[in-house]
PDB file of N, CA and C in Angstrom:
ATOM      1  N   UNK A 146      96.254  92.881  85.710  1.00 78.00           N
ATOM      2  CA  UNK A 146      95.849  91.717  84.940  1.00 78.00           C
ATOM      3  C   UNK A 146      94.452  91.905  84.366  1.00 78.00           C
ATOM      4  N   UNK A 147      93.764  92.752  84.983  1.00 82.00           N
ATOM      5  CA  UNK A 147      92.152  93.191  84.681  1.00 82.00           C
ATOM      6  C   UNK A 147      92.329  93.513  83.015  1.00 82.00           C
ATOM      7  N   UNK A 148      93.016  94.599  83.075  1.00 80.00           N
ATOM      8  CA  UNK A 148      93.342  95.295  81.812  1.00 80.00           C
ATOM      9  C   UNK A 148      93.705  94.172  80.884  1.00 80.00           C
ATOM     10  N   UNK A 149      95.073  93.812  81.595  1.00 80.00           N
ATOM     11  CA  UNK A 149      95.309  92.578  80.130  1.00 80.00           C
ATOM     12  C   UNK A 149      94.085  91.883  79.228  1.00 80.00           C
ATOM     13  N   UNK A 150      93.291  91.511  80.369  1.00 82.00           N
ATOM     14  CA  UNK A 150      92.463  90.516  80.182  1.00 82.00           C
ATOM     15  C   UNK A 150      91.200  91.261  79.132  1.00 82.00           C
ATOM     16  N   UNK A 151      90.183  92.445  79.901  1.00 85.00           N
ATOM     17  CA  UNK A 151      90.118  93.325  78.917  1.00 85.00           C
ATOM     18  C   UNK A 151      89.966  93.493  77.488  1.00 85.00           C
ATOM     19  N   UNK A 152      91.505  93.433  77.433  1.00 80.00           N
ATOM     20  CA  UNK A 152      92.161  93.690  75.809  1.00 80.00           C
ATOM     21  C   UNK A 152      91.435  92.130  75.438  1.00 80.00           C
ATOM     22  N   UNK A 153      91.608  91.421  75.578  1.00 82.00           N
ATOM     23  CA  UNK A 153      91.623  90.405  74.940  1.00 82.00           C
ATOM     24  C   UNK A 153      92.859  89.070  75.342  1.00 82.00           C
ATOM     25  N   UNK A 154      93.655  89.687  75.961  1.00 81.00           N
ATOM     26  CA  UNK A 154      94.975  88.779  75.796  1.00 81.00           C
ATOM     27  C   UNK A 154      94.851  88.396  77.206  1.00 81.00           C
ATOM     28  N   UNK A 155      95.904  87.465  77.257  1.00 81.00           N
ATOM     29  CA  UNK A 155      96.426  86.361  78.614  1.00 81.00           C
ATOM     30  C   UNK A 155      97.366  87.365  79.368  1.00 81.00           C
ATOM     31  N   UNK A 156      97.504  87.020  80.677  1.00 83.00           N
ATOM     32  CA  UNK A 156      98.786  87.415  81.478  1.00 83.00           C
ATOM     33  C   UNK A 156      98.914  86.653  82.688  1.00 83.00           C
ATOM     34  N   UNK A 157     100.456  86.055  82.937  1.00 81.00           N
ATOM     35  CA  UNK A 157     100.705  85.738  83.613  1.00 81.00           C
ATOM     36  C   UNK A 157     101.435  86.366  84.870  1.00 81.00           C
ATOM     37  N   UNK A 158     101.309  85.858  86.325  1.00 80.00           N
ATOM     38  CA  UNK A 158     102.022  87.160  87.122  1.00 80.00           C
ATOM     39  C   UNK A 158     103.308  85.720  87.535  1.00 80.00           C
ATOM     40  N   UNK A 159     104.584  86.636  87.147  1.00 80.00           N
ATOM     41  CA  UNK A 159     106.022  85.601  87.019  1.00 80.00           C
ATOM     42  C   UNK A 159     106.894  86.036  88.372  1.00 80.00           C
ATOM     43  N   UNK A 160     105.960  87.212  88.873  1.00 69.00           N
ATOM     44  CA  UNK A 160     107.422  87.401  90.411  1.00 69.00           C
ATOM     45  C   UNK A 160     106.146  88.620  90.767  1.00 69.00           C
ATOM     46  N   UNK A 161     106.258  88.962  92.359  1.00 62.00           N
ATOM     47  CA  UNK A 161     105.075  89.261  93.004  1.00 62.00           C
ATOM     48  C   UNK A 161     105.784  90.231  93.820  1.00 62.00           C
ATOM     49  N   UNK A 162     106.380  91.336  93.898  1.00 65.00           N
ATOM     50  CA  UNK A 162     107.161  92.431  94.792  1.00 65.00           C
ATOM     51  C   UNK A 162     106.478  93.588  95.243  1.00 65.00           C
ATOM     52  N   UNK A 163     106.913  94.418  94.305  1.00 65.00           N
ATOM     53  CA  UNK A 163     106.716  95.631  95.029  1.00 65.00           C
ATOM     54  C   UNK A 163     105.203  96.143  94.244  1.00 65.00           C
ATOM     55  N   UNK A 164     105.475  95.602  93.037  1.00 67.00           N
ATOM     56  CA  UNK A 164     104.296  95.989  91.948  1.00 67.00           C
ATOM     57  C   UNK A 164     104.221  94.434  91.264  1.00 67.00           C
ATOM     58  N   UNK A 165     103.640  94.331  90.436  1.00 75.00           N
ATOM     59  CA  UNK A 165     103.548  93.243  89.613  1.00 75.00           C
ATOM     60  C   UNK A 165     104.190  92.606  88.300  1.00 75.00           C
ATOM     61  N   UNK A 166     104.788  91.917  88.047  1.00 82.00           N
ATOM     62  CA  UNK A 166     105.438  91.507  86.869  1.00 82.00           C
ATOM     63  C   UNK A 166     104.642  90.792  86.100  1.00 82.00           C
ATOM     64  N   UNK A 167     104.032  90.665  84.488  1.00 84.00           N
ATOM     65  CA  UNK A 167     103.510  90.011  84.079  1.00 84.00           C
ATOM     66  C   UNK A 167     104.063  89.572  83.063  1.00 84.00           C
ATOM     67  N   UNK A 168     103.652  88.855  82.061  1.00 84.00           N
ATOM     68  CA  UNK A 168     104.443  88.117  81.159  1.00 84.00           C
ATOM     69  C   UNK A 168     102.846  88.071  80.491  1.00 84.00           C
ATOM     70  N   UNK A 169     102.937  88.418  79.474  1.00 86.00           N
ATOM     71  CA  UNK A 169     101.411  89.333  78.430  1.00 86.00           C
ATOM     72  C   UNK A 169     101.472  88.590  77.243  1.00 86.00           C
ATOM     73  N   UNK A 170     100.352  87.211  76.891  1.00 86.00           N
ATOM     74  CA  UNK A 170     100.562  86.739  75.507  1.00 86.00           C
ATOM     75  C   UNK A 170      99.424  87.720  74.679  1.00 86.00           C
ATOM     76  N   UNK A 171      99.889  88.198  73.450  1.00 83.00           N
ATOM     77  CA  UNK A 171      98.877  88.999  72.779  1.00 83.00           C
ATOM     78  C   UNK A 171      98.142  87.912  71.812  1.00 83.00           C
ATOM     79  N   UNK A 172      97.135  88.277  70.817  1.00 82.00           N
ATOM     80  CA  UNK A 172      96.505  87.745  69.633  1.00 82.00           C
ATOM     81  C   UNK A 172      95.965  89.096  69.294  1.00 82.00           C
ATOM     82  N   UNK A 173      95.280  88.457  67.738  1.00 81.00           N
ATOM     83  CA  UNK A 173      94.950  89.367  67.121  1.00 81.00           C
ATOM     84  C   UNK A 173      93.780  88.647  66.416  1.00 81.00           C
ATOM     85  N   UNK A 174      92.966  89.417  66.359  1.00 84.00           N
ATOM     86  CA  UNK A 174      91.957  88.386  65.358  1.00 84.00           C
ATOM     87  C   UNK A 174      91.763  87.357  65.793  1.00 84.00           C
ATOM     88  N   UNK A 175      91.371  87.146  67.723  1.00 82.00           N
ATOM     89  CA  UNK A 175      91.666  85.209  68.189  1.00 82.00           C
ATOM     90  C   UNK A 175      92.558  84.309  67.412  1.00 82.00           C
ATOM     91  N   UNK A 176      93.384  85.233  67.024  1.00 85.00           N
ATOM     92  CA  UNK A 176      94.714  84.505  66.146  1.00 85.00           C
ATOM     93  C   UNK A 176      95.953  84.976  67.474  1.00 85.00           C
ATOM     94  N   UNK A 177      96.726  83.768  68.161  1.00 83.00           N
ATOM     95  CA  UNK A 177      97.875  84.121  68.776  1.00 83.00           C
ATOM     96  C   UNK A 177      99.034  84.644  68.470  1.00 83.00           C
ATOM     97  N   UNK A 178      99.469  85.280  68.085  1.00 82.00           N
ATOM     98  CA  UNK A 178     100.469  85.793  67.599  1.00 82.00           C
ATOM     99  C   UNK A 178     101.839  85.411  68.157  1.00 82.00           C
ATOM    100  N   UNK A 179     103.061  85.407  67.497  1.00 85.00           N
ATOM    101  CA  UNK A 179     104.092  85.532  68.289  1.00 85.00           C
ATOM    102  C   UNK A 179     104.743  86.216  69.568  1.00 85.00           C
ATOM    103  N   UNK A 180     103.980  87.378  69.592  1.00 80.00           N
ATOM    104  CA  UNK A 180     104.347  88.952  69.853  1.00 80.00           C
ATOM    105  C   UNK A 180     104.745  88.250  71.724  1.00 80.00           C
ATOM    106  N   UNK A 181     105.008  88.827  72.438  1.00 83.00           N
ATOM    107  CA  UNK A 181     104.921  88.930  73.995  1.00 83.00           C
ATOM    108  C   UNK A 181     105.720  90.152  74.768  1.00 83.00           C
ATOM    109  N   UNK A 182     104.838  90.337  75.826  1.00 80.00           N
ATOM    110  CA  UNK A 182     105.314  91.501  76.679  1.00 80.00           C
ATOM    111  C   UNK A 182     105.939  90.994  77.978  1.00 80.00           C
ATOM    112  N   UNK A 183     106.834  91.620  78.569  1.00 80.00           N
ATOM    113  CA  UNK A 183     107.045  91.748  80.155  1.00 80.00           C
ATOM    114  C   UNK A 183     106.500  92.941  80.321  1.00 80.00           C
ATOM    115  N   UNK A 184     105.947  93.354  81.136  1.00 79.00           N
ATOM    116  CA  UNK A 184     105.138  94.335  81.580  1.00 79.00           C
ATOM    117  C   UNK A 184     105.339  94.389  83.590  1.00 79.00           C
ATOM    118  N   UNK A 185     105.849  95.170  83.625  1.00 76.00           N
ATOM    119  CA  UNK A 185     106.197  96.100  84.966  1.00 76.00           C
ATOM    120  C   UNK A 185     105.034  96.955  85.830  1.00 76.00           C
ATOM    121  N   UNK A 186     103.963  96.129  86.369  1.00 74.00           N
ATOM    122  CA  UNK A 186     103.151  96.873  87.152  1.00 74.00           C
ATOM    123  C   UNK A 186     103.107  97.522  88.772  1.00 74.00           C
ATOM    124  N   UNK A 187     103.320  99.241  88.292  1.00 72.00           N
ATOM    125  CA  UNK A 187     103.362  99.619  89.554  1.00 72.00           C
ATOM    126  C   UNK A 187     102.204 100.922  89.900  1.00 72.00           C
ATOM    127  N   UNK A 188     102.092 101.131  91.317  1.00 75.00           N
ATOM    128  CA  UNK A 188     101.177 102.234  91.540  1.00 75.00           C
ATOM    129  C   UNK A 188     101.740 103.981  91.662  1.00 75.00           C
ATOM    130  N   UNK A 189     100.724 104.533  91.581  1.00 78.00           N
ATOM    131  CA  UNK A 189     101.284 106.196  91.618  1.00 78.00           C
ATOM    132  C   UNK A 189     100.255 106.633  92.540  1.00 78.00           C
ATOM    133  N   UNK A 190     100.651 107.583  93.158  1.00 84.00           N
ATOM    134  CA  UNK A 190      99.712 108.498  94.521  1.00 84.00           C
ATOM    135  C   UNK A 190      99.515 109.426  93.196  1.00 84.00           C
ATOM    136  N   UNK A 191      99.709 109.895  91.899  1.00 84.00           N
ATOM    137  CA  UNK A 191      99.962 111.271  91.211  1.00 84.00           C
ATOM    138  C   UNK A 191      98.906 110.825  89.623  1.00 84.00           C
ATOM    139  N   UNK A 192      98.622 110.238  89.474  1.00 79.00           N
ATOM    140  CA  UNK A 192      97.771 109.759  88.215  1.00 79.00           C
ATOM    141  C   UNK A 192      97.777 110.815  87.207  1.00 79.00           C
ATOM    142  N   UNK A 193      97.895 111.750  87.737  1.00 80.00           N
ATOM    143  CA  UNK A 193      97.310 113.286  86.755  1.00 80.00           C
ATOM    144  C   UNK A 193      98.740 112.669  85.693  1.00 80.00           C
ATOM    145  N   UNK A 194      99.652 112.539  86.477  1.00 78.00           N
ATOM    146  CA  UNK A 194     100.916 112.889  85.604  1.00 78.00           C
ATOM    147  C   UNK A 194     100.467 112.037  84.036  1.00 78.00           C
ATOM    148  N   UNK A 195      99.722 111.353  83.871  1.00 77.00           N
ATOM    149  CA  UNK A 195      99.561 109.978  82.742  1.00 77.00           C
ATOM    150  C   UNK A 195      98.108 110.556  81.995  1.00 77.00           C
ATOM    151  N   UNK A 196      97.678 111.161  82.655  1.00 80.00           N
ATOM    152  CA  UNK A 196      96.111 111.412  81.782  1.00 80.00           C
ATOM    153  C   UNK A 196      96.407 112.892  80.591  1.00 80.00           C
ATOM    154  N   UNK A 197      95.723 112.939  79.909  1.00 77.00           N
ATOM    155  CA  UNK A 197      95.435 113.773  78.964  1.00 77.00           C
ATOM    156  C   UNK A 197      93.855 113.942  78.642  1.00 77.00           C
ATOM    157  N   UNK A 198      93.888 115.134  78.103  1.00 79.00           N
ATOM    158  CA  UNK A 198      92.271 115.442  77.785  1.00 79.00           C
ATOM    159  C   UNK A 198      91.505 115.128  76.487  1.00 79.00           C
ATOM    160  N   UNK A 199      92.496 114.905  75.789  1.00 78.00           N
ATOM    161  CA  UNK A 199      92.161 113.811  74.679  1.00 78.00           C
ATOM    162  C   UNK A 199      91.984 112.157  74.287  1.00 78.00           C
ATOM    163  N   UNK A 200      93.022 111.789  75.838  1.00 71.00           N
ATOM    164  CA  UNK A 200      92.916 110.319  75.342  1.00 71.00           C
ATOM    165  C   UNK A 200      92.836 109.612  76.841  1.00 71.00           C
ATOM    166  N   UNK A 201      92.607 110.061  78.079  1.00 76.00           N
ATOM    167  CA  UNK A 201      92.432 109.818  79.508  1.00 76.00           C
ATOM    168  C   UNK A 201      93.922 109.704  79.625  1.00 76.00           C
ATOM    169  N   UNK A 202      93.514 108.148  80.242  1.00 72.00           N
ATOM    170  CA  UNK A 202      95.180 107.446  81.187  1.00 72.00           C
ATOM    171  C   UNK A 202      95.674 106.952  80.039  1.00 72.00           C
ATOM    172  N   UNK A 203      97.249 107.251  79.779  1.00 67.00           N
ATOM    173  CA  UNK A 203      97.958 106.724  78.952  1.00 67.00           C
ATOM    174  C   UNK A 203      99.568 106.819  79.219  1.00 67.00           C
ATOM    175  N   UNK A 204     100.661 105.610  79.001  1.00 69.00           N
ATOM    176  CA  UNK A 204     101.536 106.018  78.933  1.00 69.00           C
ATOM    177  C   UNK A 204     102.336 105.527  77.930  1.00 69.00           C
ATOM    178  N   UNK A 205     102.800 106.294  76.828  1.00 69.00           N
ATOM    179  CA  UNK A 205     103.442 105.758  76.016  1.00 69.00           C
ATOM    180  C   UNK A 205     104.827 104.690  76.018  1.00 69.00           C
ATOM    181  N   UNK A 206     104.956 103.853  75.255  1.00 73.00           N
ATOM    182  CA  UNK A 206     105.844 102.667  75.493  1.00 73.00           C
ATOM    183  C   UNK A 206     106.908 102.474  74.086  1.00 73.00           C
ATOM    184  N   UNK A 207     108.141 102.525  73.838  1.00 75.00           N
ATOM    185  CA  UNK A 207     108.589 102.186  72.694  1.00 75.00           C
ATOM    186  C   UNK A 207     108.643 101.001  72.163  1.00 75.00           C
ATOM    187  N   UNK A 208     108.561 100.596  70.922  1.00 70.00           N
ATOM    188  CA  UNK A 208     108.692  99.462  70.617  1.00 70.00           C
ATOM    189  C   UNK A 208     109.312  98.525  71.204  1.00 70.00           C
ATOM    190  N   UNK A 209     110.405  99.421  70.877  1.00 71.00           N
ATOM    191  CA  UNK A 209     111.811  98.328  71.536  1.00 71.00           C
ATOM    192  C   UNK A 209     111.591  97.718  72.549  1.00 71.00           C
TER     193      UNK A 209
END
């Protein structure tokens, strides 16, 4: 939720398990947008697997 927040945007946590579920309102320009995420937060013992030397921690996401 750190991150969400961060960015700029809201998140709500909608179910509390194993990792975190959030429900992510975006804006743009302090303009709210339509847009929204479910977002699936979980941990890794392995981090390396997500970093790169160009852009750190990252994991790409499809639109869809």
């Amino acid at each position: 939720m750190a991150l969400v927040a961060l960015c700029g945007f809201a998140a709500e946590v909608v179910h509390n398990d194993y990792g975190e579920d959030l429900f992510v309102q975006t804006k743009l320009s302090d303009v709210v947008d339509p847009h929204r995420m479910w977002i699936q937060v979980k941990g890794t013992e392995d981090i390396s697997r997500f970093t790169t030397k160009k852009h750190g921690m990252q994991l790409k996401i499809s639109a869809r």
